[in-house]
Amino acid sequence: MKKIILLTLFLIFYSMTQASNPFFETYKTPHGTAPFDKIKTEHYVPAFEKGMEEHNKEINKITQNKQTATFQNTIEALEHSGMLLNNVSNVFFNILSTESNDEIMAIAQQIQPRLTEHENNITLNAELFKRIKTVYKKKESLDLNTEQIRLLTNTYDNFADNGANLNNAGKEKYRELSAKLGMLTLQFGQNVLKATNAYEKVLTGNQLEGLPQSAREAAAMKARQKGKEGYVVDLTAPSYIPLMKYSSNRDLRKELYIAYSSKCTSGEFDNTNLTNEIINTRLAIANLLSNKNYADQVLRKRMAKDSNHVYKLLDELLIAYKPTALKEYQSIQDFATEMEKKPIEVMPYDWSYYSEKLKDAKYNVNDEETRPYFELENVKKGIFGLATELYGITFKKNPDIPVYNPEVEAFDVLDKDGSFLAVLYTDFHPREGKRPGAWMSEFKPQYIENGKNNRPHVIIVMNFTRPTDSVPALLTYDEVKTFLHEFGHSLHGMLANTEYASLSGTNVYRDFVELPSQFMENYMNQKLYLDQFAVHYKTGKKIPAGLVQKIIDASNFNTGYFCLRQLSFGYLDMAYHTIDKNYDGSIASFEYNAMQKTTILPNIEGCIMSPAFSHIFSGGYAAGYYSYKWAEVLDADAFAFFLEKGIFNKEVSQSFRNNILSKGGTEDPMTLYVRFRGQEPSVKALMKRNGIINVDINEKTQNN
């Protein structure tokens, strides 16, 4: 009887949850945005369950169709299926990254294996794949347009790459491995977030020597928020970076550096075993699908095509930039010795400190001098204004759009003719439950269905310096560049204009997706642009021409070091994903061997990045971290074209919008790029921009 009563109560509660679940209703919000004011934690699991149930019904309708498989009744029908599941997934996984807590993490642990099983049930559905294959074999005779052919090819490849061609035993093995990998990567990311949140250090006033007033005030405010006396620093970027740059307390810098660089290497949130398990599981999946290694599997759908082309780019840049990096290290070493009046070996925890001192000495410019001119509200106007200048789009804050946190703002984005283009959410500051870093995502993609152009709902997330009790949020130069970077991704989403969601916006090859974002960063070194928005937050005076010139002069400071740093991550990623047999040895040793040729600073035992390298172990960049450098070649070459024609040139910017930003993944990226640029990109444009070589930027040279 007790069991019957409990079951009855559960069914009543479940029924009430179903009835009042906002995911099951038409959103009565501006532009059909997610009703965050109504969504509660208990709504997610029922919504996921119903979403999977409805998706299964849609798949069954496709497979049980007695008519011959066609592009419309199979490929398009599959593309438009799973709407409810996509809606709840887009909301939930964005909340998992921005507003997480123990309950949300527990739901993720519960739902991830079920989503993996659901996805496998679709891609391993023999009847569904039979219909897809029927259409695919006839693709040359179907009179499809370019985008339709792309969708058909991607659909077939996606099924084949996820085990559809395997025999029954192989399919079961694939299910097992993919479910395992999904849980491993989820756990990895959660451990990184928890480890970051778990660390804090309380300081007293005499430990703040060297820190600027802004950093002191931020640390004091953090202490008050946590109910602590004194000052609190932690491992979030706005707290960690200023301490490493400015603190004259070497022991403190060392302590923070080791804490940051040994995250997830031991203890409760240890990721070292997970790292091995992830790379070995990826290898097992690749082998099951007849690939030698995981990189071979991934790179077929990249501009690079294979690991040889990746290593060619990495090696070419290493040869070009390492001599400069070694000279930079020697300059820092000499400067530190002179500054301290005694021989000193510059260690990793010294690099930012002495680099900042040398940069200030050489160029008389530092973050504290430029920060007053980069007040967040002015920066926002400047970045939105750049989009207006280039593409004619405008941004209007809409307070009626529900948001998931009071700090988040939502904007209506209007096209140059005044028509609605997109919704943009901005989330700027760190808080507990929000993962580190910066990224762009979406709550709703752009697509066209039944003649209606469904416009996207895009979000950009950052972890910028917070305002304090006495000053507004004043950004560093690098934080403004980060804003521009993520805003570039958002433009890729907001300006999308494709038929199908899976080809829309940032759904492009991983080594192409960073082009729109990195392209935007170029404007930070343009006086004509900085003059438009950089004004002192107190006086309202425009940033002095002399200071702008200092920023430009210092833009290539330590360019060799920063290039090698990125290359080291690329080499490490490729090393992990080109293994052809299981690796169960030391992660520290593996990392050291993979990165050794790019290393110019001494190693510190126990400091490794792999266990917290979220980009490749939980963030989608596996066998793809090289793409930042690959895309940097593209963005330098693209901006060279703007420099030639004018950085706000309407014709060139319209071409960039039409041929790059609006096209998504509808065509091969190199085809799109050449259509915009008139030629393939040259690696020499990047080297010239960085001051490595002096060449004609219009010289035509392939980068692969």
XYZ file of C-alpha atoms in Angstrom:
704
model
C 0.000 0.000 0.000
C 2.845 2.392 0.889
C 4.478 1.809 -2.493
C 1.170 2.483 -4.259
C 0.713 5.763 -2.356
C 4.282 6.880 -3.173
C 3.828 5.967 -6.824
C 0.522 7.854 -6.928
C 2.128 10.940 -5.371
C 4.993 10.755 -7.864
C 2.581 10.500 -10.805
C 0.570 13.446 -9.491
C 3.738 15.521 -9.056
C 5.006 14.438 -12.493
C 1.662 15.307 -14.072
C 1.641 18.742 -12.419
C 5.225 19.365 -13.570
C 4.286 18.330 -17.099
C 1.246 20.566 -17.152
C 3.097 23.650 -15.953
C 6.373 23.041 -17.752
C 7.240 26.181 -19.764
C 9.167 24.089 -22.313
C 5.856 22.519 -23.369
C 4.131 25.789 -24.118
C 4.501 28.378 -26.848
C 6.837 31.017 -25.424
C 4.860 34.196 -24.853
C 7.966 36.332 -24.743
C 9.522 38.881 -27.100
C 10.704 37.030 -30.223
C 9.868 33.705 -28.578
C 12.892 33.901 -26.305
C 13.402 31.342 -23.537
C 11.161 32.179 -20.527
C 13.896 32.151 -17.912
C 11.552 33.769 -15.413
C 9.406 30.625 -15.518
C 11.958 27.845 -16.054
C 12.834 26.011 -12.847
C 15.339 23.271 -12.166
C 12.618 20.623 -11.866
C 11.453 21.350 -15.419
C 14.580 20.071 -17.156
C 14.337 16.300 -16.706
C 10.649 16.040 -17.758
C 11.421 18.304 -20.732
C 14.374 16.162 -21.777
C 12.225 13.030 -21.462
C 9.365 14.429 -23.503
C 11.827 15.873 -26.014
C 13.393 12.463 -26.581
C 9.953 10.838 -26.760
C 8.738 13.285 -29.418
C 11.990 12.979 -31.330
C 11.627 9.194 -31.403
C 8.115 9.550 -32.819
C 9.448 11.828 -35.557
C 12.202 9.355 -36.407
C 9.692 6.504 -36.520
C 7.528 8.516 -38.892
C 10.511 8.851 -41.247
C 11.507 5.168 -41.104
C 7.937 3.878 -41.438
C 7.190 6.038 -44.459
C 6.152 3.629 -47.241
C 7.189 6.059 -49.944
C 10.635 5.842 -51.517
C 13.221 7.826 -49.592
C 13.646 11.349 -50.944
C 15.608 14.396 -49.883
C 12.413 15.974 -48.541
C 10.849 13.041 -46.680
C 14.119 11.801 -45.196
C 16.967 14.340 -45.091
C 14.893 17.477 -44.525
C 12.495 15.641 -42.220
C 15.441 14.503 -40.097
C 16.929 18.013 -40.106
C 13.712 19.520 -38.756
C 13.099 16.817 -36.138
C 13.828 17.057 -32.412
C 12.741 20.674 -31.959
C 11.669 20.326 -28.319
C 14.798 18.369 -27.419
C 16.978 20.992 -29.086
C 15.180 23.789 -27.235
C 15.671 22.290 -23.788
C 19.247 21.203 -24.575
C 20.224 24.703 -25.729
C 18.877 26.216 -22.526
C 20.147 23.567 -20.125
C 23.719 23.284 -21.359
C 24.122 27.051 -21.490
C 22.871 27.234 -17.898
C 25.262 24.416 -16.966
C 28.113 26.673 -18.135
C 26.879 29.986 -16.756
C 24.669 29.351 -13.737
C 25.592 25.900 -12.486
C 25.046 24.449 -9.047
C 24.990 20.996 -7.466
C 21.453 20.296 -8.703
C 22.241 21.319 -12.274
C 25.431 19.241 -12.242
C 23.510 16.250 -10.893
C 20.955 16.579 -13.704
C 23.795 16.724 -16.218
C 25.241 13.512 -14.780
C 21.800 11.910 -14.985
C 20.815 13.113 -18.435
C 24.128 12.911 -20.349
C 24.171 9.091 -20.735
C 20.521 9.141 -21.764
C 21.193 11.784 -24.426
C 24.143 9.782 -25.713
C 21.952 6.667 -25.878
C 19.243 8.654 -27.654
C 21.711 10.008 -30.222
C 23.136 6.528 -30.758
C 19.647 5.111 -31.254
C 19.245 7.535 -34.133
C 22.651 7.266 -35.817
C 22.676 3.475 -35.415
C 19.109 3.059 -36.675
C 19.555 0.692 -39.610
C 16.260 1.587 -41.332
C 16.942 5.300 -41.059
C 20.465 4.947 -42.416
C 19.163 2.787 -45.257
C 16.905 5.639 -46.333
C 19.717 8.198 -45.969
C 22.038 6.005 -48.031
C 19.363 5.613 -50.727
C 19.145 9.379 -51.138
C 22.920 9.832 -50.865
C 23.628 7.373 -53.690
C 21.337 9.368 -56.002
C 22.679 12.821 -55.035
C 24.134 13.571 -58.469
C 20.724 13.145 -60.137
C 18.509 14.903 -57.602
C 18.806 18.488 -58.869
C 19.761 19.757 -55.413
C 21.231 23.195 -54.775
C 24.618 23.692 -53.116
C 23.217 23.919 -49.586
C 21.035 20.845 -50.016
C 23.984 18.823 -51.286
C 25.986 19.987 -48.288
C 23.216 18.922 -45.898
C 22.862 15.534 -47.585
C 26.608 14.896 -47.507
C 26.919 16.023 -43.890
C 23.989 13.839 -42.858
C 25.448 10.750 -44.489
C 28.937 11.437 -43.121
C 27.594 12.099 -39.636
C 25.897 8.716 -39.539
C 28.898 6.923 -41.029
C 31.281 8.665 -38.612
C 29.080 7.607 -35.713
C 28.987 3.893 -36.440
C 26.131 3.445 -38.916
C 28.236 1.248 -41.216
C 29.342 -1.088 -38.411
C 28.001 -4.590 -37.920
C 25.778 -5.307 -34.928
C 28.679 -6.148 -32.619
C 30.494 -3.002 -33.727
C 27.421 -0.888 -33.101
C 27.093 -2.207 -29.566
C 30.754 -1.453 -28.968
C 30.281 2.042 -30.341
C 27.335 2.603 -27.991
C 29.455 1.558 -25.039
C 32.430 3.742 -25.988
C 30.445 6.863 -26.901
C 28.428 6.673 -23.685
C 31.637 6.334 -21.723
C 33.250 9.270 -23.536
C 30.235 11.503 -22.926
C 30.404 10.909 -19.189
C 34.183 11.287 -19.037
C 34.202 14.670 -20.782
C 31.297 15.903 -18.665
C 33.077 14.894 -15.453
C 36.304 16.513 -16.673
C 34.630 19.885 -17.194
C 32.777 19.752 -13.893
C 36.011 18.973 -12.042
C 37.733 21.994 -13.597
C 34.894 24.279 -12.517
C 34.814 22.848 -9.000
C 38.595 23.044 -8.604
C 38.596 26.666 -9.764
C 35.829 27.555 -7.311
C 37.471 25.656 -4.450
C 40.610 27.816 -4.301
C 40.876 31.178 -2.607
C 43.601 32.946 -0.691
C 43.023 35.571 1.957
C 45.630 38.338 1.953
C 46.504 41.097 4.342
C 47.360 44.644 3.359
C 51.119 44.072 3.484
C 50.816 41.292 0.884
C 49.398 43.654 -1.744
C 52.634 45.401 -2.657
C 52.725 46.263 -6.350
C 49.027 45.677 -6.982
C 47.181 48.621 -8.552
C 44.259 50.184 -6.738
C 41.726 48.488 -9.025
C 43.032 45.034 -8.100
C 43.083 45.906 -4.390
C 39.502 47.140 -4.484
C 38.364 44.037 -6.349
C 40.085 41.781 -3.792
C 38.557 43.757 -0.915
C 35.093 43.506 -2.418
C 35.522 39.767 -2.938
C 36.498 39.392 0.716
C 33.398 41.287 1.838
C 31.173 39.156 -0.374
C 32.639 36.026 1.210
C 32.422 37.408 4.725
C 36.208 37.484 5.144
C 38.537 40.055 6.627
C 41.206 41.568 4.383
C 41.490 40.718 0.702
C 40.622 37.605 -1.297
C 42.204 36.460 -4.548
C 41.288 33.339 -6.487
C 41.933 31.587 -9.800
C 39.382 33.470 -11.917
C 41.009 35.568 -14.615
C 40.149 39.062 -13.247
C 41.711 38.072 -9.909
C 44.607 35.869 -11.015
C 45.969 37.860 -13.961
C 46.493 41.220 -12.170
C 48.246 39.468 -9.295
C 50.650 37.689 -11.655
C 51.296 40.923 -13.558
C 51.763 43.353 -10.713
C 52.494 41.657 -7.392
C 56.069 42.272 -6.292
C 55.709 39.413 -3.791
C 57.493 36.614 -5.634
C 56.490 33.937 -3.140
C 52.847 34.907 -3.552
C 53.118 34.817 -7.331
C 54.701 31.384 -7.100
C 51.982 30.091 -4.801
C 49.184 31.335 -7.057
C 50.916 30.077 -10.189
C 51.353 26.599 -8.761
C 47.732 26.551 -7.578
C 46.560 27.577 -11.051
C 48.903 25.260 -12.939
C 48.247 22.199 -10.824
C 44.450 22.348 -10.927
C 42.890 18.894 -11.120
C 46.223 17.075 -10.740
C 45.311 15.481 -7.428
C 42.695 15.342 -4.695
C 38.937 15.380 -5.003
C 38.869 16.890 -8.497
C 41.776 14.909 -9.980
C 41.521 14.699 -13.780
C 44.786 12.876 -14.504
C 43.184 9.458 -14.896
C 40.276 10.990 -16.796
C 42.760 12.510 -19.245
C 44.175 9.089 -20.091
C 40.723 7.550 -20.260
C 39.457 10.222 -22.625
C 42.314 9.931 -25.117
C 42.206 6.133 -25.021
C 38.432 6.073 -25.475
C 38.692 8.446 -28.424
C 41.370 6.215 -29.930
C 39.165 3.147 -29.435
C 36.281 4.880 -31.231
C 38.580 5.963 -34.068
C 39.964 2.433 -34.448
C 36.461 0.964 -34.394
C 35.628 3.269 -37.327
C 38.771 2.091 -39.202
C 40.877 5.164 -38.483
C 44.493 4.943 -37.383
C 43.973 7.620 -34.736
C 41.436 10.151 -33.547
C 42.991 13.054 -35.474
C 42.549 11.146 -38.734
C 38.867 10.764 -37.939
C 38.341 14.434 -37.047
C 40.487 16.205 -39.623
C 38.687 14.857 -42.669
C 36.037 17.471 -41.894
C 38.490 20.345 -41.472
C 40.267 22.730 -43.797
C 43.540 21.076 -42.775
C 42.308 17.676 -44.080
C 44.932 15.626 -42.192
C 47.567 15.765 -39.449
C 50.395 16.313 -41.945
C 48.948 19.681 -42.925
C 48.436 20.594 -39.263
C 52.039 19.783 -38.388
C 53.216 21.627 -41.500
C 51.572 24.819 -40.242
C 52.745 24.353 -36.642
C 56.310 23.585 -37.736
C 56.415 26.515 -40.154
C 55.323 28.921 -37.432
C 57.695 27.372 -34.887
C 60.671 27.897 -37.201
C 59.583 31.472 -37.947
C 58.754 32.579 -34.390
C 61.076 30.682 -32.055
C 64.166 32.859 -32.690
C 62.074 35.917 -31.765
C 60.712 34.163 -28.662
C 64.225 33.274 -27.471
C 65.329 36.888 -27.906
C 62.287 38.024 -25.939
C 63.123 35.638 -23.126
C 66.691 36.911 -22.993
C 65.417 40.495 -22.897
C 63.153 39.668 -19.952
C 65.992 37.812 -18.234
C 68.394 40.747 -18.659
C 65.789 43.236 -17.536
C 64.910 41.233 -14.417
C 68.570 40.933 -13.445
C 69.086 44.663 -13.908
C 65.907 45.518 -12.038
C 66.704 43.269 -9.058
C 70.409 44.219 -9.045
C 71.330 40.539 -8.868
C 71.260 37.478 -11.148
C 67.764 36.002 -11.330
C 66.365 33.122 -13.309
C 63.002 34.124 -14.728
C 60.524 31.403 -13.819
C 57.007 30.927 -15.235
C 55.531 32.787 -12.264
C 57.878 35.705 -13.017
C 57.119 36.062 -16.704
C 54.009 38.247 -16.533
C 55.513 40.430 -13.795
C 58.801 41.267 -15.501
C 57.190 41.370 -18.946
C 54.784 44.037 -17.750
C 57.649 46.015 -16.200
C 59.713 45.814 -19.392
C 56.730 46.691 -21.570
C 56.080 49.744 -19.407
C 59.764 50.722 -19.585
C 59.955 50.319 -23.375
C 56.609 51.758 -24.382
C 55.492 53.595 -21.257
C 52.102 51.893 -21.423
C 50.369 49.422 -19.128
C 46.885 48.195 -18.288
C 46.407 50.715 -15.501
C 47.128 53.580 -17.871
C 44.737 52.341 -20.562
C 42.029 50.872 -18.313
C 40.302 54.245 -17.533
C 39.598 54.600 -21.265
C 37.940 51.186 -21.520
C 34.892 51.545 -19.286
C 32.573 48.641 -20.064
C 29.561 50.689 -21.165
C 31.699 52.737 -23.549
C 33.389 49.604 -24.853
C 29.984 48.057 -25.454
C 28.947 51.113 -27.477
C 32.208 50.974 -29.388
C 31.895 47.298 -30.272
C 28.217 47.519 -31.169
C 29.082 50.654 -33.125
C 31.716 48.792 -35.112
C 29.037 46.338 -36.264
C 26.893 49.308 -37.248
C 29.788 50.846 -39.164
C 30.597 47.630 -41.014
C 27.216 46.005 -41.528
C 24.585 48.626 -40.695
C 23.085 46.631 -37.818
C 21.967 48.272 -34.561
C 21.384 47.119 -30.974
C 18.537 48.101 -28.682
C 18.351 46.871 -25.107
C 15.083 45.045 -24.471
C 14.248 44.827 -20.738
C 11.157 42.724 -21.518
C 13.249 39.732 -22.578
C 13.636 37.369 -19.580
C 17.219 36.618 -18.522
C 18.704 33.845 -16.373
C 20.660 36.190 -14.098
C 20.082 39.868 -13.206
C 23.556 40.715 -14.561
C 22.621 39.496 -18.040
C 21.363 41.994 -20.626
C 19.334 41.212 -23.745
C 19.293 43.249 -26.952
C 17.139 43.365 -30.041
C 19.456 43.368 -33.040
C 18.058 45.161 -36.083
C 19.293 44.993 -39.647
C 20.130 48.091 -41.662
C 16.544 48.236 -43.013
C 15.156 48.165 -39.454
C 13.961 44.542 -39.646
C 14.497 42.193 -36.706
C 17.730 40.245 -37.088
C 18.529 38.494 -33.790
C 18.525 38.570 -30.002
C 21.886 39.047 -28.306
C 22.453 38.222 -24.622
C 25.579 39.510 -22.855
C 26.985 38.046 -19.624
C 30.181 39.813 -18.565
C 31.367 39.018 -15.031
C 32.581 35.956 -13.106
C 30.503 34.356 -10.375
C 30.324 31.044 -8.628
C 28.747 28.461 -10.889
C 30.076 30.068 -14.070
C 32.942 28.333 -15.780
C 36.132 30.291 -16.540
C 36.956 31.718 -19.939
C 34.907 33.372 -22.645
C 32.629 31.909 -25.297
C 29.710 32.415 -27.641
C 26.728 30.099 -27.823
C 23.082 30.170 -28.828
C 19.678 29.465 -27.351
C 18.152 29.250 -30.806
C 19.836 28.849 -34.207
C 18.849 30.549 -37.448
C 16.995 28.460 -40.043
C 14.224 28.718 -42.627
C 11.175 26.475 -42.439
C 7.917 26.748 -44.387
C 9.124 30.024 -45.836
C 9.715 31.622 -42.420
C 13.215 32.825 -41.543
C 13.592 31.942 -37.866
C 16.121 34.374 -36.467
C 18.772 33.349 -33.904
C 19.089 34.014 -30.163
C 22.796 34.334 -29.428
C 24.764 34.699 -26.187
C 28.296 35.901 -25.478
C 29.801 35.085 -22.093
C 32.947 36.504 -20.508
C 34.622 36.833 -17.111
C 35.620 40.500 -17.005
C 36.837 42.663 -14.143
C 33.851 43.622 -12.020
C 32.952 47.166 -11.010
C 33.883 48.024 -7.437
C 32.231 50.302 -4.907
C 34.160 53.293 -6.239
C 34.674 52.698 -9.975
C 32.708 51.138 -12.838
C 33.923 48.062 -14.693
C 37.168 49.168 -16.357
C 38.553 46.631 -18.805
C 42.110 45.815 -19.691
C 43.275 46.004 -23.295
C 43.185 42.190 -23.483
C 39.656 42.084 -22.088
C 38.471 44.447 -24.809
C 40.110 42.168 -27.386
C 38.296 39.222 -25.809
C 35.009 41.109 -26.121
C 35.731 41.772 -29.799
C 36.656 38.120 -30.290
C 33.440 36.703 -28.842
C 31.422 39.422 -30.543
C 32.909 38.244 -33.852
C 31.544 34.777 -33.122
C 28.164 36.312 -32.296
C 28.112 38.151 -35.639
C 28.689 34.807 -37.334
C 25.538 33.601 -35.578
C 23.424 36.756 -35.833
C 24.093 37.411 -39.534
C 23.473 33.792 -40.514
C 21.064 33.356 -43.422
C 20.867 29.707 -44.396
C 18.093 27.209 -44.985
C 19.136 24.649 -42.388
C 20.065 25.051 -38.729
C 22.844 22.461 -38.881
C 24.617 24.575 -41.513
C 23.866 27.931 -39.923
C 26.150 30.423 -38.180
C 29.139 28.859 -36.438
C 28.335 25.348 -37.690
C 31.440 25.382 -39.848
C 34.759 23.566 -39.835
C 36.549 24.058 -36.521
C 39.604 25.610 -38.227
C 37.360 28.142 -39.968
C 35.136 29.111 -37.045
C 37.776 31.369 -35.469
C 38.141 33.574 -38.574
C 35.221 35.946 -37.786
C 36.261 36.218 -34.131
C 39.986 36.756 -34.623
C 39.307 39.124 -37.514
C 37.549 41.511 -35.115
C 40.570 41.681 -32.804
C 42.517 43.547 -35.505
C 40.534 46.709 -34.814
C 42.145 47.114 -31.391
C 45.305 48.356 -33.081
C 43.528 50.897 -35.276
C 43.569 54.520 -34.078
C 40.606 55.375 -36.283
C 38.537 52.811 -34.379
C 39.808 53.506 -30.850
C 39.074 57.192 -31.315
C 35.389 56.366 -31.704
C 34.740 55.047 -28.209
C 37.792 55.127 -25.918
C 37.143 58.052 -23.558
C 38.185 58.549 -19.943
C 35.424 57.373 -17.629
C 35.801 60.446 -15.383
C 36.692 63.303 -17.697
C 35.063 62.102 -20.912
C 38.222 63.088 -22.795
C 39.183 61.026 -25.823
C 42.119 58.659 -25.434
C 45.270 60.694 -26.269
C 46.830 60.106 -29.675
C 50.153 59.451 -27.965
C 48.651 56.688 -25.832
C 47.016 55.099 -28.876
C 50.381 55.104 -30.621
C 51.940 53.431 -27.576
C 49.267 50.723 -27.742
C 50.018 50.178 -31.423
C 53.779 50.192 -30.846
C 53.408 47.647 -28.045
C 50.999 45.398 -29.951
C 53.757 43.006 -31.013
C 55.482 42.938 -27.630
C 56.390 39.316 -26.866
C 54.682 38.183 -30.072
C 57.154 35.299 -30.391
C 56.432 34.066 -26.878
C 52.670 34.214 -27.361
C 52.908 32.394 -30.682
C 54.973 29.602 -29.119
C 52.493 29.372 -26.269
C 49.659 28.759 -28.718
C 51.802 26.337 -30.700
C 52.593 24.400 -27.522
C 48.864 23.837 -26.953
C 48.455 22.792 -30.585
C 51.346 20.328 -30.439
C 50.030 18.863 -27.175
C 46.546 18.430 -28.599
C 47.905 16.732 -31.716
C 50.208 14.499 -29.660
C 47.253 13.228 -27.624
C 45.099 12.607 -30.659
C 47.674 11.027 -32.979
C 48.537 8.196 -30.561
C 47.888 4.840 -32.228
C 47.957 2.674 -29.117
C 46.649 3.112 -25.591
C 48.635 5.398 -23.326
C 48.581 4.659 -19.618
C 51.763 6.411 -18.552
C 52.447 9.704 -16.860
C 50.448 12.655 -18.181
C 53.212 14.982 -16.958
C 55.827 13.114 -19.029
C 53.589 12.998 -22.077
C 52.916 16.720 -21.853
C 56.591 17.568 -21.349
C 57.644 15.575 -24.428
C 54.881 17.037 -26.590
C 55.593 20.664 -25.666
C 59.359 20.574 -25.161
C 60.327 22.145 -28.492
C 58.110 25.161 -27.826
C 59.185 25.670 -24.204
C 61.412 28.611 -23.353
C 60.712 28.917 -19.621
C 61.944 26.451 -16.956
C 59.562 23.661 -15.993
C 58.158 23.464 -12.478
C 57.482 19.970 -11.222
C 53.790 19.321 -10.645
C 52.666 22.140 -12.927
C 50.914 20.693 -15.967
C 47.988 21.968 -17.983
C 46.467 18.757 -19.367
C 44.191 17.951 -16.402
C 42.559 21.381 -16.782
C 42.815 21.684 -20.586
C 39.069 22.031 -21.041
C 39.273 23.096 -24.690
C 40.327 19.641 -25.834
C 38.997 17.408 -23.056
C 35.521 18.864 -22.597
C 35.131 21.766 -25.001
C 35.028 20.462 -28.562
C 38.570 21.327 -29.698
C 40.017 17.793 -29.651
C 42.470 17.513 -32.568
C 41.485 21.091 -33.309
C 43.395 23.479 -31.075
C 45.700 24.266 -34.003
C 42.680 26.009 -35.533
C 43.445 29.214 -33.604
C 46.717 29.566 -35.524
C 45.172 28.307 -38.757
C 42.442 30.920 -38.489
C 45.024 33.555 -37.507
C 46.577 33.090 -40.927
C 43.132 33.671 -42.424
C 42.273 36.687 -40.263
C 45.603 38.423 -40.924
C 45.186 37.895 -44.641
C 41.564 39.074 -44.544
C 42.358 42.204 -42.549
C 45.227 43.005 -44.908
C 42.519 43.329 -47.556
C 40.610 45.763 -45.318
C 43.779 47.748 -44.688
C 44.289 47.988 -48.422
C 40.719 49.128 -49.129
C 39.877 50.913 -45.844
C 39.091 49.399 -42.445
C 35.437 50.495 -42.630
C 35.074 49.961 -46.386
C 31.392 49.222 -47.046
C 31.981 47.144 -50.168
C 34.580 44.909 -48.533
C 32.607 44.530 -45.300
C 29.453 43.664 -47.254
C 31.441 41.020 -49.123
C 32.707 39.644 -45.800
C 29.117 39.496 -44.542
C 27.703 37.913 -47.699
C 30.484 35.422 -48.376
C 31.667 34.510 -44.863
C 29.319 35.505 -42.046
C 25.947 34.702 -43.607
C 26.928 31.462 -45.328
C 27.716 29.299 -42.303
C 28.746 25.809 -43.373
C 26.858 25.745 -46.657
C 30.028 25.491 -48.763
C 33.658 24.528 -48.380
C 35.395 27.223 -46.301
C 38.187 27.804 -48.786
C 35.618 28.357 -51.536
C 33.920 30.983 -49.368
C 37.211 32.627 -48.443
C 38.458 32.881 -52.026
C 35.100 34.294 -53.086
C 35.577 37.055 -50.504
C 39.319 37.640 -50.888
C 39.935 36.755 -54.516
C 42.846 34.500 -53.559
C 43.901 31.873 -51.053
C 45.410 33.150 -47.786
C 49.094 33.803 -47.201
C 50.906 32.956 -43.970
C 53.174 35.895 -44.723
C 50.423 38.388 -43.910
C 50.459 37.084 -40.324
C 54.239 37.266 -40.110
C 54.256 40.809 -41.418
C 51.565 41.852 -38.930
C 53.659 40.385 -36.114
C 56.826 42.070 -37.353
C 58.514 38.729 -38.042
C 59.187 39.363 -41.722
C 58.647 42.225 -44.113
C 56.875 41.109 -47.279
C 54.263 42.344 -49.684
C 51.001 41.359 -47.970
C 49.341 40.841 -51.338
C 51.902 38.226 -52.381
C 49.939 35.092 -53.153
C 51.082 32.138 -51.088
C 49.129 29.116 -49.941
C 49.182 28.286 -46.246
C 48.867 24.551 -46.761
